[in-house]
PDB file of N, CA and C in Angstrom:
ATOM      1  N   MET A  15       6.409  20.559  -5.380  1.00  0.00           N
ATOM      2  CA  MET A  15       6.415  19.227  -5.138  1.00  0.00           C
ATOM      3  C   MET A  15       4.953  18.591  -6.186  1.00  0.00           C
ATOM      4  N   SER A  16       5.314  17.240  -6.464  1.00  0.00           N
ATOM      5  CA  SER A  16       4.620  16.779  -7.302  1.00  0.00           C
ATOM      6  C   SER A  16       3.474  16.138  -6.296  1.00  0.00           C
ATOM      7  N   TYR A  17       2.172  15.836  -6.886  1.00  0.00           N
ATOM      8  CA  TYR A  17       1.481  14.937  -5.657  1.00  0.00           C
ATOM      9  C   TYR A  17       2.067  13.927  -5.137  1.00  0.00           C
ATOM     10  N   VAL A  18       2.662  13.219  -6.618  1.00  0.00           N
ATOM     11  CA  VAL A  18       3.172  11.584  -6.213  1.00  0.00           C
ATOM     12  C   VAL A  18       4.081  11.878  -5.075  1.00  0.00           C
ATOM     13  N   GLN A  19       5.020  12.700  -5.232  1.00  0.00           N
ATOM     14  CA  GLN A  19       6.418  13.140  -3.993  1.00  0.00           C
ATOM     15  C   GLN A  19       5.490  13.436  -2.535  1.00  0.00           C
ATOM     16  N   GLU A  20       4.289  14.121  -2.699  1.00  0.00           N
ATOM     17  CA  GLU A  20       3.972  14.407  -1.693  1.00  0.00           C
ATOM     18  C   GLU A  20       3.281  13.377  -0.929  1.00  0.00           C
ATOM     19  N   GLN A  21       2.348  12.651  -1.617  1.00  0.00           N
ATOM     20  CA  GLN A  21       1.850  11.059  -1.142  1.00  0.00           C
ATOM     21  C   GLN A  21       3.060  10.080  -0.634  1.00  0.00           C
ATOM     22  N   GLN A  22       4.098  10.079  -1.282  1.00  0.00           N
ATOM     23  CA  GLN A  22       5.021   9.194  -1.201  1.00  0.00           C
ATOM     24  C   GLN A  22       5.955   9.684   0.205  1.00  0.00           C
ATOM     25  N   LYS A  23       6.007  11.080   0.499  1.00  0.00           N
ATOM     26  CA  LYS A  23       6.746  11.787   1.559  1.00  0.00           C
ATOM     27  C   LYS A  23       5.439  11.366   2.658  1.00  0.00           C
ATOM     28  N   LYS A  24       4.349  11.858   2.648  1.00  0.00           N
ATOM     29  CA  LYS A  24       3.599  11.474   3.960  1.00  0.00           C
ATOM     30  C   LYS A  24       3.495   9.848   4.356  1.00  0.00           C
ATOM     31  N   LEU A  25       3.681   9.002   3.343  1.00  0.00           N
ATOM     32  CA  LEU A  25       3.253   7.894   3.479  1.00  0.00           C
ATOM     33  C   LEU A  25       4.521   7.371   4.054  1.00  0.00           C
ATOM     34  N   MET A  26       5.957   7.364   3.963  1.00  0.00           N
ATOM     35  CA  MET A  26       7.295   7.489   4.296  1.00  0.00           C
ATOM     36  C   MET A  26       7.291   8.183   5.612  1.00  0.00           C
ATOM     37  N   ILE A  27       6.750   9.252   6.275  1.00  0.00           N
ATOM     38  CA  ILE A  27       6.967   9.700   7.490  1.00  0.00           C
ATOM     39  C   ILE A  27       5.872   8.857   8.486  1.00  0.00           C
ATOM     40  N   GLU A  28       4.296   8.589   7.821  1.00  0.00           N
ATOM     41  CA  GLU A  28       3.823   7.823   8.892  1.00  0.00           C
ATOM     42  C   GLU A  28       4.298   6.178   8.921  1.00  0.00           C
ATOM     43  N   ARG A  29       4.793   5.913   8.000  1.00  0.00           N
ATOM     44  CA  ARG A  29       5.332   4.587   8.458  1.00  0.00           C
ATOM     45  C   ARG A  29       6.625   4.796   9.388  1.00  0.00           C
ATOM     46  N   LEU A  30       7.561   5.690   9.207  1.00  0.00           N
ATOM     47  CA  LEU A  30       8.665   5.847  10.330  1.00  0.00           C
ATOM     48  C   LEU A  30       8.411   6.216  11.348  1.00  0.00           C
ATOM     49  N   GLN A  31       7.009   6.720  11.707  1.00  0.00           N
ATOM     50  CA  GLN A  31       6.508   7.084  12.964  1.00  0.00           C
ATOM     51  C   GLN A  31       6.027   6.019  13.263  1.00  0.00           C
ATOM     52  N   ASN A  32       5.312   5.122  12.979  1.00  0.00           N
ATOM     53  CA  ASN A  32       5.371   3.847  13.281  1.00  0.00           C
ATOM     54  C   ASN A  32       6.224   2.854  13.929  1.00  0.00           C
ATOM     55  N   ASN A  33       7.390   2.901  13.172  1.00  0.00           N
ATOM     56  CA  ASN A  33       8.496   2.055  13.348  1.00  0.00           C
ATOM     57  C   ASN A  33       9.666   2.426  12.756  1.00  0.00           C
ATOM     58  N   ALA A  34      10.577   3.200  13.277  1.00  0.00           N
ATOM     59  CA  ALA A  34      11.606   3.820  12.629  1.00  0.00           C
ATOM     60  C   ALA A  34      12.567   3.012  11.934  1.00  0.00           C
ATOM     61  N   GLU A  35      12.227   2.020  11.340  1.00  0.00           N
ATOM     62  CA  GLU A  35      12.793   1.395  10.853  1.00  0.00           C
ATOM     63  C   GLU A  35      12.352   0.576   9.174  1.00  0.00           C
ATOM     64  N   LEU A  36      13.848   0.207   8.381  1.00  0.00           N
ATOM     65  CA  LEU A  36      13.118   0.406   6.832  1.00  0.00           C
ATOM     66  C   LEU A  36      14.131  -1.125   6.770  1.00  0.00           C
ATOM     67  N   LEU A  37      13.646  -1.866   5.712  1.00  0.00           N
ATOM     68  CA  LEU A  37      14.410  -2.840   5.789  1.00  0.00           C
ATOM     69  C   LEU A  37      15.492  -2.838   4.468  1.00  0.00           C
ATOM     70  N   ILE A  38      16.478  -3.055   4.210  1.00  0.00           N
ATOM     71  CA  ILE A  38      17.436  -2.726   3.141  1.00  0.00           C
ATOM     72  C   ILE A  38      16.823  -2.969   1.571  1.00  0.00           C
ATOM     73  N   GLU A  39      15.788  -3.810   1.777  1.00  0.00           N
ATOM     74  CA  GLU A  39      15.004  -4.235   0.852  1.00  0.00           C
ATOM     75  C   GLU A  39      14.236  -2.751   0.027  1.00  0.00           C
ATOM     76  N   ASP A  40      13.889  -2.204   0.998  1.00  0.00           N
ATOM     77  CA  ASP A  40      13.076  -0.811   1.199  1.00  0.00           C
ATOM     78  C   ASP A  40      13.950   0.154   0.632  1.00  0.00           C
ATOM     79  N   ILE A  41      14.966   0.139   0.954  1.00  0.00           N
ATOM     80  CA  ILE A  41      15.799   0.819   0.458  1.00  0.00           C
ATOM     81  C   ILE A  41      16.695   0.798  -1.176  1.00  0.00           C
ATOM     82  N   ASN A  42      16.660  -0.178  -1.360  1.00  0.00           N
ATOM     83  CA  ASN A  42      17.234  -0.710  -2.675  1.00  0.00           C
ATOM     84  C   ASN A  42      15.817  -0.496  -3.639  1.00  0.00           C
ATOM     85  N   ASP A  43      14.625  -0.705  -3.067  1.00  0.00           N
ATOM     86  CA  ASP A  43      13.454  -0.084  -3.903  1.00  0.00           C
ATOM     87  C   ASP A  43      13.275   1.363  -3.941  1.00  0.00           C
ATOM     88  N   ILE A  44      13.788   1.963  -3.111  1.00  0.00           N
ATOM     89  CA  ILE A  44      13.720   3.558  -3.413  1.00  0.00           C
ATOM     90  C   ILE A  44      15.018   3.687  -4.384  1.00  0.00           C
ATOM     91  N   ILE A  45      16.184   3.066  -4.349  1.00  0.00           N
ATOM     92  CA  ILE A  45      16.785   3.516  -5.167  1.00  0.00           C
ATOM     93  C   ILE A  45      16.822   3.020  -6.786  1.00  0.00           C
ATOM     94  N   HIS A  46      16.378   1.933  -7.149  1.00  0.00           N
ATOM     95  CA  HIS A  46      15.788   1.548  -8.106  1.00  0.00           C
ATOM     96  C   HIS A  46      14.848   2.602  -8.549  1.00  0.00           C
ATOM     97  N   ALA A  47      13.718   3.040  -7.727  1.00  0.00           N
ATOM     98  CA  ALA A  47      12.594   4.051  -8.209  1.00  0.00           C
ATOM     99  C   ALA A  47      13.497   5.149  -8.934  1.00  0.00           C
ATOM    100  N   LEU A  48      14.692   5.679  -8.133  1.00  0.00           N
ATOM    101  CA  LEU A  48      15.357   6.836  -8.253  1.00  0.00           C
ATOM    102  C   LEU A  48      15.825   6.461  -9.850  1.00  0.00           C
ATOM    103  N   GLN A  49      16.593   5.592  -9.831  1.00  0.00           N
ATOM    104  CA  GLN A  49      17.026   5.107 -11.387  1.00  0.00           C
ATOM    105  C   GLN A  49      16.312   5.189 -12.762  1.00  0.00           C
ATOM    106  N   VAL A  50      14.690   5.100 -12.538  1.00  0.00           N
ATOM    107  CA  VAL A  50      13.750   4.505 -13.587  1.00  0.00           C
ATOM    108  C   VAL A  50      13.211   5.996 -13.781  1.00  0.00           C
ATOM    109  N   ALA A  51      13.315   6.340 -14.707  1.00  0.00           N
ATOM    110  CA  ALA A  51      12.103   7.851 -15.069  1.00  0.00           C
ATOM    111  C   ALA A  51      11.110   7.688 -14.553  1.00  0.00           C
ATOM    112  N   SER A  52      10.253   6.619 -14.796  1.00  0.00           N
ATOM    113  CA  SER A  52       8.599   6.639 -14.240  1.00  0.00           C
ATOM    114  C   SER A  52       8.654   6.526 -12.705  1.00  0.00           C
ATOM    115  N   GLY A  53       9.509   6.054 -12.069  1.00  0.00           N
ATOM    116  CA  GLY A  53       9.804   5.477 -10.958  1.00  0.00           C
ATOM    117  C   GLY A  53      10.065   6.891  -9.438  1.00  0.00           C
ATOM    118  N   ASN A  54      10.753   7.749 -10.433  1.00  0.00           N
ATOM    119  CA  ASN A  54      11.892   8.933 -10.203  1.00  0.00           C
ATOM    120  C   ASN A  54      11.044   9.725  -8.980  1.00  0.00           C
ATOM    121  N   ALA A  55       9.663   9.997  -8.868  1.00  0.00           N
ATOM    122  CA  ALA A  55       8.950  11.170  -8.372  1.00  0.00           C
ATOM    123  C   ALA A  55       8.616  10.040  -7.015  1.00  0.00           C
ATOM    124  N   THR A  56       8.221   8.453  -6.923  1.00  0.00           N
ATOM    125  CA  THR A  56       8.117   8.076  -5.788  1.00  0.00           C
ATOM    126  C   THR A  56       9.254   8.000  -5.518  1.00  0.00           C
ATOM    127  N   GLY A  57      10.136   7.205  -5.681  1.00  0.00           N
ATOM    128  CA  GLY A  57      11.517   7.707  -4.862  1.00  0.00           C
ATOM    129  C   GLY A  57      11.942   9.183  -4.515  1.00  0.00           C
ATOM    130  N   VAL A  58      11.867   9.926  -4.705  1.00  0.00           N
ATOM    131  CA  VAL A  58      12.186  11.299  -4.678  1.00  0.00           C
ATOM    132  C   VAL A  58      11.384  11.670  -3.343  1.00  0.00           C
ATOM    133  N   GLY A  59       9.963  11.590  -3.380  1.00  0.00           N
ATOM    134  CA  GLY A  59       9.054  11.424  -2.336  1.00  0.00           C
ATOM    135  C   GLY A  59       9.429  10.820  -1.391  1.00  0.00           C
ATOM    136  N   LYS A  60       9.504   9.504  -1.349  1.00  0.00           N
ATOM    137  CA  LYS A  60       9.909   8.621  -0.021  1.00  0.00           C
ATOM    138  C   LYS A  60      11.348   9.225   0.480  1.00  0.00           C
ATOM    139  N   ILE A  61      12.242   9.725   0.021  1.00  0.00           N
ATOM    140  CA  ILE A  61      13.888  10.087   0.301  1.00  0.00           C
ATOM    141  C   ILE A  61      13.137  11.341   1.379  1.00  0.00           C
ATOM    142  N   LYS A  62      12.630  12.412   0.634  1.00  0.00           N
ATOM    143  CA  LYS A  62      12.081  13.563   0.994  1.00  0.00           C
ATOM    144  C   LYS A  62      11.202  13.029   2.802  1.00  0.00           C
ATOM    145  N   GLY A  63      10.538  12.286   2.736  1.00  0.00           N
ATOM    146  CA  GLY A  63       9.942  11.721   3.762  1.00  0.00           C
ATOM    147  C   GLY A  63      11.369  11.449   4.910  1.00  0.00           C
ATOM    148  N   ILE A  64      11.749  10.386   4.339  1.00  0.00           N
ATOM    149  CA  ILE A  64      13.027  10.399   5.190  1.00  0.00           C
ATOM    150  C   ILE A  64      13.522  11.176   5.550  1.00  0.00           C
ATOM    151  N   LEU A  65      14.098  12.066   4.773  1.00  0.00           N
ATOM    152  CA  LEU A  65      14.968  13.005   5.525  1.00  0.00           C
ATOM    153  C   LEU A  65      14.214  14.354   6.456  1.00  0.00           C
ATOM    154  N   GLN A  66      13.063  14.486   6.199  1.00  0.00           N
ATOM    155  CA  GLN A  66      12.117  14.968   7.172  1.00  0.00           C
ATOM    156  C   GLN A  66      12.121  14.381   8.516  1.00  0.00           C
ATOM    157  N   TYR A  67      11.977  12.953   8.385  1.00  0.00           N
ATOM    158  CA  TYR A  67      12.124  12.377   9.722  1.00  0.00           C
ATOM    159  C   TYR A  67      12.865  12.404  10.169  1.00  0.00           C
ATOM    160  N   LEU A  68      14.281  12.433   9.603  1.00  0.00           N
ATOM    161  CA  LEU A  68      15.798  12.298  10.187  1.00  0.00           C
ATOM    162  C   LEU A  68      15.589  13.916  11.212  1.00  0.00           C
ATOM    163  N   GLU A  69      14.783  15.031  10.911  1.00  0.00           N
ATOM    164  CA  GLU A  69      15.085  16.077  11.424  1.00  0.00           C
ATOM    165  C   GLU A  69      14.978  15.637  13.120  1.00  0.00           C
ATOM    166  N   GLN A  70      14.148  14.858  13.529  1.00  0.00           N
ATOM    167  CA  GLN A  70      13.418  14.432  14.528  1.00  0.00           C
ATOM    168  C   GLN A  70      14.198  13.333  15.153  1.00  0.00           C
ATOM    169  N   MET A  71      14.124  12.226  14.424  1.00  0.00           N
ATOM    170  CA  MET A  71      15.270  11.285  15.316  1.00  0.00           C
ATOM    171  C   MET A  71      15.637  10.304  13.872  1.00  0.00           C
ATOM    172  N   PRO A  72      16.548   9.525  14.527  1.00  0.00           N
ATOM    173  CA  PRO A  72      17.367   8.321  13.669  1.00  0.00           C
ATOM    174  C   PRO A  72      16.296   7.398  13.304  1.00  0.00           C
ATOM    175  N   ILE A  73      17.059   6.585  12.468  1.00  0.00           N
ATOM    176  CA  ILE A  73      16.100   5.688  11.494  1.00  0.00           C
ATOM    177  C   ILE A  73      17.261   4.682  11.663  1.00  0.00           C
ATOM    178  N   HIS A  74      16.411   3.208  11.837  1.00  0.00           N
ATOM    179  CA  HIS A  74      16.877   1.856  11.526  1.00  0.00           C
ATOM    180  C   HIS A  74      17.153   1.036   9.966  1.00  0.00           C
ATOM    181  N   ILE A  75      18.133   1.001   9.475  1.00  0.00           N
ATOM    182  CA  ILE A  75      18.115  -0.124   8.512  1.00  0.00           C
ATOM    183  C   ILE A  75      18.443  -1.060   8.719  1.00  0.00           C
ATOM    184  N   ILE A  76      17.656  -2.135   8.621  1.00  0.00           N
ATOM    185  CA  ILE A  76      17.778  -3.744   8.806  1.00  0.00           C
ATOM    186  C   ILE A  76      18.694  -4.042   7.730  1.00  0.00           C
ATOM    187  N   THR A  77      19.768  -4.637   7.653  1.00  0.00           N
ATOM    188  CA  THR A  77      20.282  -5.327   6.752  1.00  0.00           C
ATOM    189  C   THR A  77      20.592  -6.901   7.005  1.00  0.00           C
ATOM    190  N   ALA A  78      21.013  -7.434   5.890  1.00  0.00           N
ATOM    191  CA  ALA A  78      21.391  -8.844   6.361  1.00  0.00           C
ATOM    192  C   ALA A  78      22.598  -8.899   7.553  1.00  0.00           C
ATOM    193  N   ASN A  79      23.583  -8.174   7.273  1.00  0.00           N
ATOM    194  CA  ASN A  79      24.535  -8.076   8.432  1.00  0.00           C
ATOM    195  C   ASN A  79      24.235  -7.300   9.964  1.00  0.00           C
ATOM    196  N   GLY A  80      22.829  -7.020   9.769  1.00  0.00           N
ATOM    197  CA  GLY A  80      22.882  -6.373  11.354  1.00  0.00           C
ATOM    198  C   GLY A  80      22.006  -4.800  10.933  1.00  0.00           C
ATOM    199  N   GLU A  81      22.294  -4.206  11.882  1.00  0.00           N
ATOM    200  CA  GLU A  81      21.615  -2.846  11.826  1.00  0.00           C
ATOM    201  C   GLU A  81      22.296  -1.605  11.170  1.00  0.00           C
ATOM    202  N   GLN A  82      21.932  -0.938  10.485  1.00  0.00           N
ATOM    203  CA  GLN A  82      22.718   0.497  10.025  1.00  0.00           C
ATOM    204  C   GLN A  82      21.828   1.855  10.718  1.00  0.00           C
ATOM    205  N   VAL A  83      22.316   2.050  12.123  1.00  0.00           N
ATOM    206  CA  VAL A  83      21.360   3.662  12.411  1.00  0.00           C
ATOM    207  C   VAL A  83      21.857   4.649  11.643  1.00  0.00           C
ATOM    208  N   ILE A  84      20.979   5.389  10.912  1.00  0.00           N
ATOM    209  CA  ILE A  84      21.144   6.584  10.294  1.00  0.00           C
ATOM    210  C   ILE A  84      20.805   7.858  10.932  1.00  0.00           C
ATOM    211  N   LYS A  85      21.426   8.951  11.109  1.00  0.00           N
ATOM    212  CA  LYS A  85      21.541   9.615  12.437  1.00  0.00           C
ATOM    213  C   LYS A  85      21.270  11.137  11.789  1.00  0.00           C
ATOM    214  N   ASP A  86      21.456  11.566  10.523  1.00  0.00           N
ATOM    215  CA  ASP A  86      21.419  12.525  10.299  1.00  0.00           C
ATOM    216  C   ASP A  86      21.296  12.466   8.473  1.00  0.00           C
ATOM    217  N   LYS A  87      20.535  13.865   7.979  1.00  0.00           N
ATOM    218  CA  LYS A  87      21.135  13.731   6.518  1.00  0.00           C
ATOM    219  C   LYS A  87      22.316  13.450   5.430  1.00  0.00           C
ATOM    220  N   PHE A  88      23.256  13.753   6.570  1.00  0.00           N
ATOM    221  CA  PHE A  88      24.631  13.286   5.736  1.00  0.00           C
ATOM    222  C   PHE A  88      24.854  12.157   5.513  1.00  0.00           C
ATOM    223  N   GLU A  89      24.440  11.230   7.023  1.00  0.00           N
ATOM    224  CA  GLU A  89      24.769  10.095   6.902  1.00  0.00           C
ATOM    225  C   GLU A  89      23.868   9.194   5.985  1.00  0.00           C
ATOM    226  N   LEU A  90      22.579   9.630   5.917  1.00  0.00           N
ATOM    227  CA  LEU A  90      21.468   9.270   4.616  1.00  0.00           C
ATOM    228  C   LEU A  90      22.229   9.011   3.227  1.00  0.00           C
ATOM    229  N   SER A  91      22.811  10.284   3.096  1.00  0.00           N
ATOM    230  CA  SER A  91      23.592  10.435   1.763  1.00  0.00           C
ATOM    231  C   SER A  91      24.693   9.630   1.519  1.00  0.00           C
ATOM    232  N   LYS A  92      25.479   9.150   2.632  1.00  0.00           N
ATOM    233  CA  LYS A  92      26.365   8.561   2.276  1.00  0.00           C
ATOM    234  C   LYS A  92      26.081   6.821   2.561  1.00  0.00           C
ATOM    235  N   PHE A  93      25.351   6.654   2.927  1.00  0.00           N
ATOM    236  CA  PHE A  93      24.803   5.402   2.723  1.00  0.00           C
ATOM    237  C   PHE A  93      23.862   4.577   1.526  1.00  0.00           C
ATOM    238  N   ILE A  94      23.397   6.154   0.694  1.00  0.00           N
ATOM    239  CA  ILE A  94      22.363   5.844  -0.482  1.00  0.00           C
ATOM    240  C   ILE A  94      24.128   6.089  -1.206  1.00  0.00           C
ATOM    241  N   GLN A  95      25.078   6.585  -1.326  1.00  0.00           N
ATOM    242  CA  GLN A  95      26.278   6.277  -2.193  1.00  0.00           C
ATOM    243  C   GLN A  95      26.275   5.368  -1.973  1.00  0.00           C
ATOM    244  N   THR A  96      26.624   4.235  -0.855  1.00  0.00           N
ATOM    245  CA  THR A  96      27.493   3.096  -1.009  1.00  0.00           C
ATOM    246  C   THR A  96      26.322   2.441  -1.777  1.00  0.00           C
ATOM    247  N   LEU A  97      25.314   2.252  -2.249  1.00  0.00           N
ATOM    248  CA  LEU A  97      24.413   1.592  -3.082  1.00  0.00           C
ATOM    249  C   LEU A  97      24.240   1.809  -4.336  1.00  0.00           C
ATOM    250  N   ASP A  98      24.426   3.039  -4.454  1.00  0.00           N
ATOM    251  CA  ASP A  98      24.592   3.603  -5.935  1.00  0.00           C
ATOM    252  C   ASP A  98      25.464   4.974  -6.051  1.00  0.00           C
ATOM    253  N   LYS A  99      26.666   4.495  -6.477  1.00  0.00           N
ATOM    254  CA  LYS A  99      27.689   5.938  -6.723  1.00  0.00           C
ATOM    255  C   LYS A  99      27.307   7.416  -6.957  1.00  0.00           C
ATOM    256  N   TYR A 100      26.211   7.293  -7.954  1.00  0.00           N
ATOM    257  CA  TYR A 100      25.929   8.166  -9.171  1.00  0.00           C
ATOM    258  C   TYR A 100      24.728   9.002  -8.299  1.00  0.00           C
ATOM    259  N   ILE A 101      24.145   8.283  -7.105  1.00  0.00           N
ATOM    260  CA  ILE A 101      22.899   9.068  -6.627  1.00  0.00           C
ATOM    261  C   ILE A 101      23.788  10.061  -5.532  1.00  0.00           C
ATOM    262  N   ASP A 102      23.903  11.282  -5.441  1.00  0.00           N
ATOM    263  CA  ASP A 102      24.103  12.212  -4.374  1.00  0.00           C
ATOM    264  C   ASP A 102      23.123  13.125  -4.178  1.00  0.00           C
ATOM    265  N   ILE A 103      22.477  12.739  -2.951  1.00  0.00           N
ATOM    266  CA  ILE A 103      20.909  13.549  -2.459  1.00  0.00           C
ATOM    267  C   ILE A 103      21.687  14.895  -2.287  1.00  0.00           C
ATOM    268  N   ALA A 104      23.189  14.751  -1.557  1.00  0.00           N
ATOM    269  CA  ALA A 104      23.482  16.435  -0.794  1.00  0.00           C
ATOM    270  C   ALA A 104      23.422  17.193  -2.009  1.00  0.00           C
ATOM    271  N   ILE A 105      23.924  16.841  -3.358  1.00  0.00           N
ATOM    272  CA  ILE A 105      23.774  17.921  -4.482  1.00  0.00           C
ATOM    273  C   ILE A 105      22.326  17.710  -5.523  1.00  0.00           C
ATOM    274  N   ASP A 106      21.776  16.988  -5.011  1.00  0.00           N
ATOM    275  CA  ASP A 106      20.790  17.049  -6.359  1.00  0.00           C
ATOM    276  C   ASP A 106      19.750  18.221  -6.273  1.00  0.00           C
ATOM    277  N   ARG A 107      19.516  18.445  -7.199  1.00  0.00           N
ATOM    278  CA  ARG A 107      18.156  19.541  -7.186  1.00  0.00           C
ATOM    279  C   ARG A 107      16.844  19.634  -6.353  1.00  0.00           C
ATOM    280  N   ASP A 108      16.563  18.001  -6.327  1.00  0.00           N
ATOM    281  CA  ASP A 108      15.393  17.823  -5.932  1.00  0.00           C
ATOM    282  C   ASP A 108      15.204  17.766  -4.381  1.00  0.00           C
ATOM    283  N   PHE A 109      16.165  17.784  -3.382  1.00  0.00           N
ATOM    284  CA  PHE A 109      16.626  17.792  -2.325  1.00  0.00           C
ATOM    285  C   PHE A 109      17.367  18.952  -1.736  1.00  0.00           C
ATOM    286  N   LYS A 110      17.218  20.105  -2.346  1.00  0.00           N
ATOM    287  CA  LYS A 110      17.885  21.672  -1.759  1.00  0.00           C
ATOM    288  C   LYS A 110      17.505  21.921  -0.760  1.00  0.00           C
ATOM    289  N   ASP A 111      16.235  21.800  -0.972  1.00  0.00           N
ATOM    290  CA  ASP A 111      15.359  22.074   0.343  1.00  0.00           C
ATOM    291  C   ASP A 111      16.060  21.712   1.995  1.00  0.00           C
ATOM    292  N   TYR A 112      16.466  20.519   1.641  1.00  0.00           N
ATOM    293  CA  TYR A 112      16.724  19.842   2.769  1.00  0.00           C
ATOM    294  C   TYR A 112      18.295  20.012   3.183  1.00  0.00           C
ATOM    295  N   PHE A 113      19.436  20.182   2.222  1.00  0.00           N
ATOM    296  CA  PHE A 113      20.623  20.184   2.516  1.00  0.00           C
ATOM    297  C   PHE A 113      21.269  21.947   2.484  1.00  0.00           C
TER     298      PHE A 113
END
């Protein structure tokens, strides 16, 4: 794992431990980072942090329509695909240690 991925993972875990909520805008920023080559390490690190946190507790994603509770890695994968059908973390090599 790259330094950037490790740092972003650590920061995401710390954030979720303080408050297990993420705004939909946070998720959209992560999706955008995954889509852009220069931001990919940031996006991957944040997703890894979320995946590691999900091993312990669910997260809450706050949207304009309310709250989406994500209980496990498979729900996270499906949720991400609702935002970008081309990103499938369940089969992506960057996340193979989690699936």
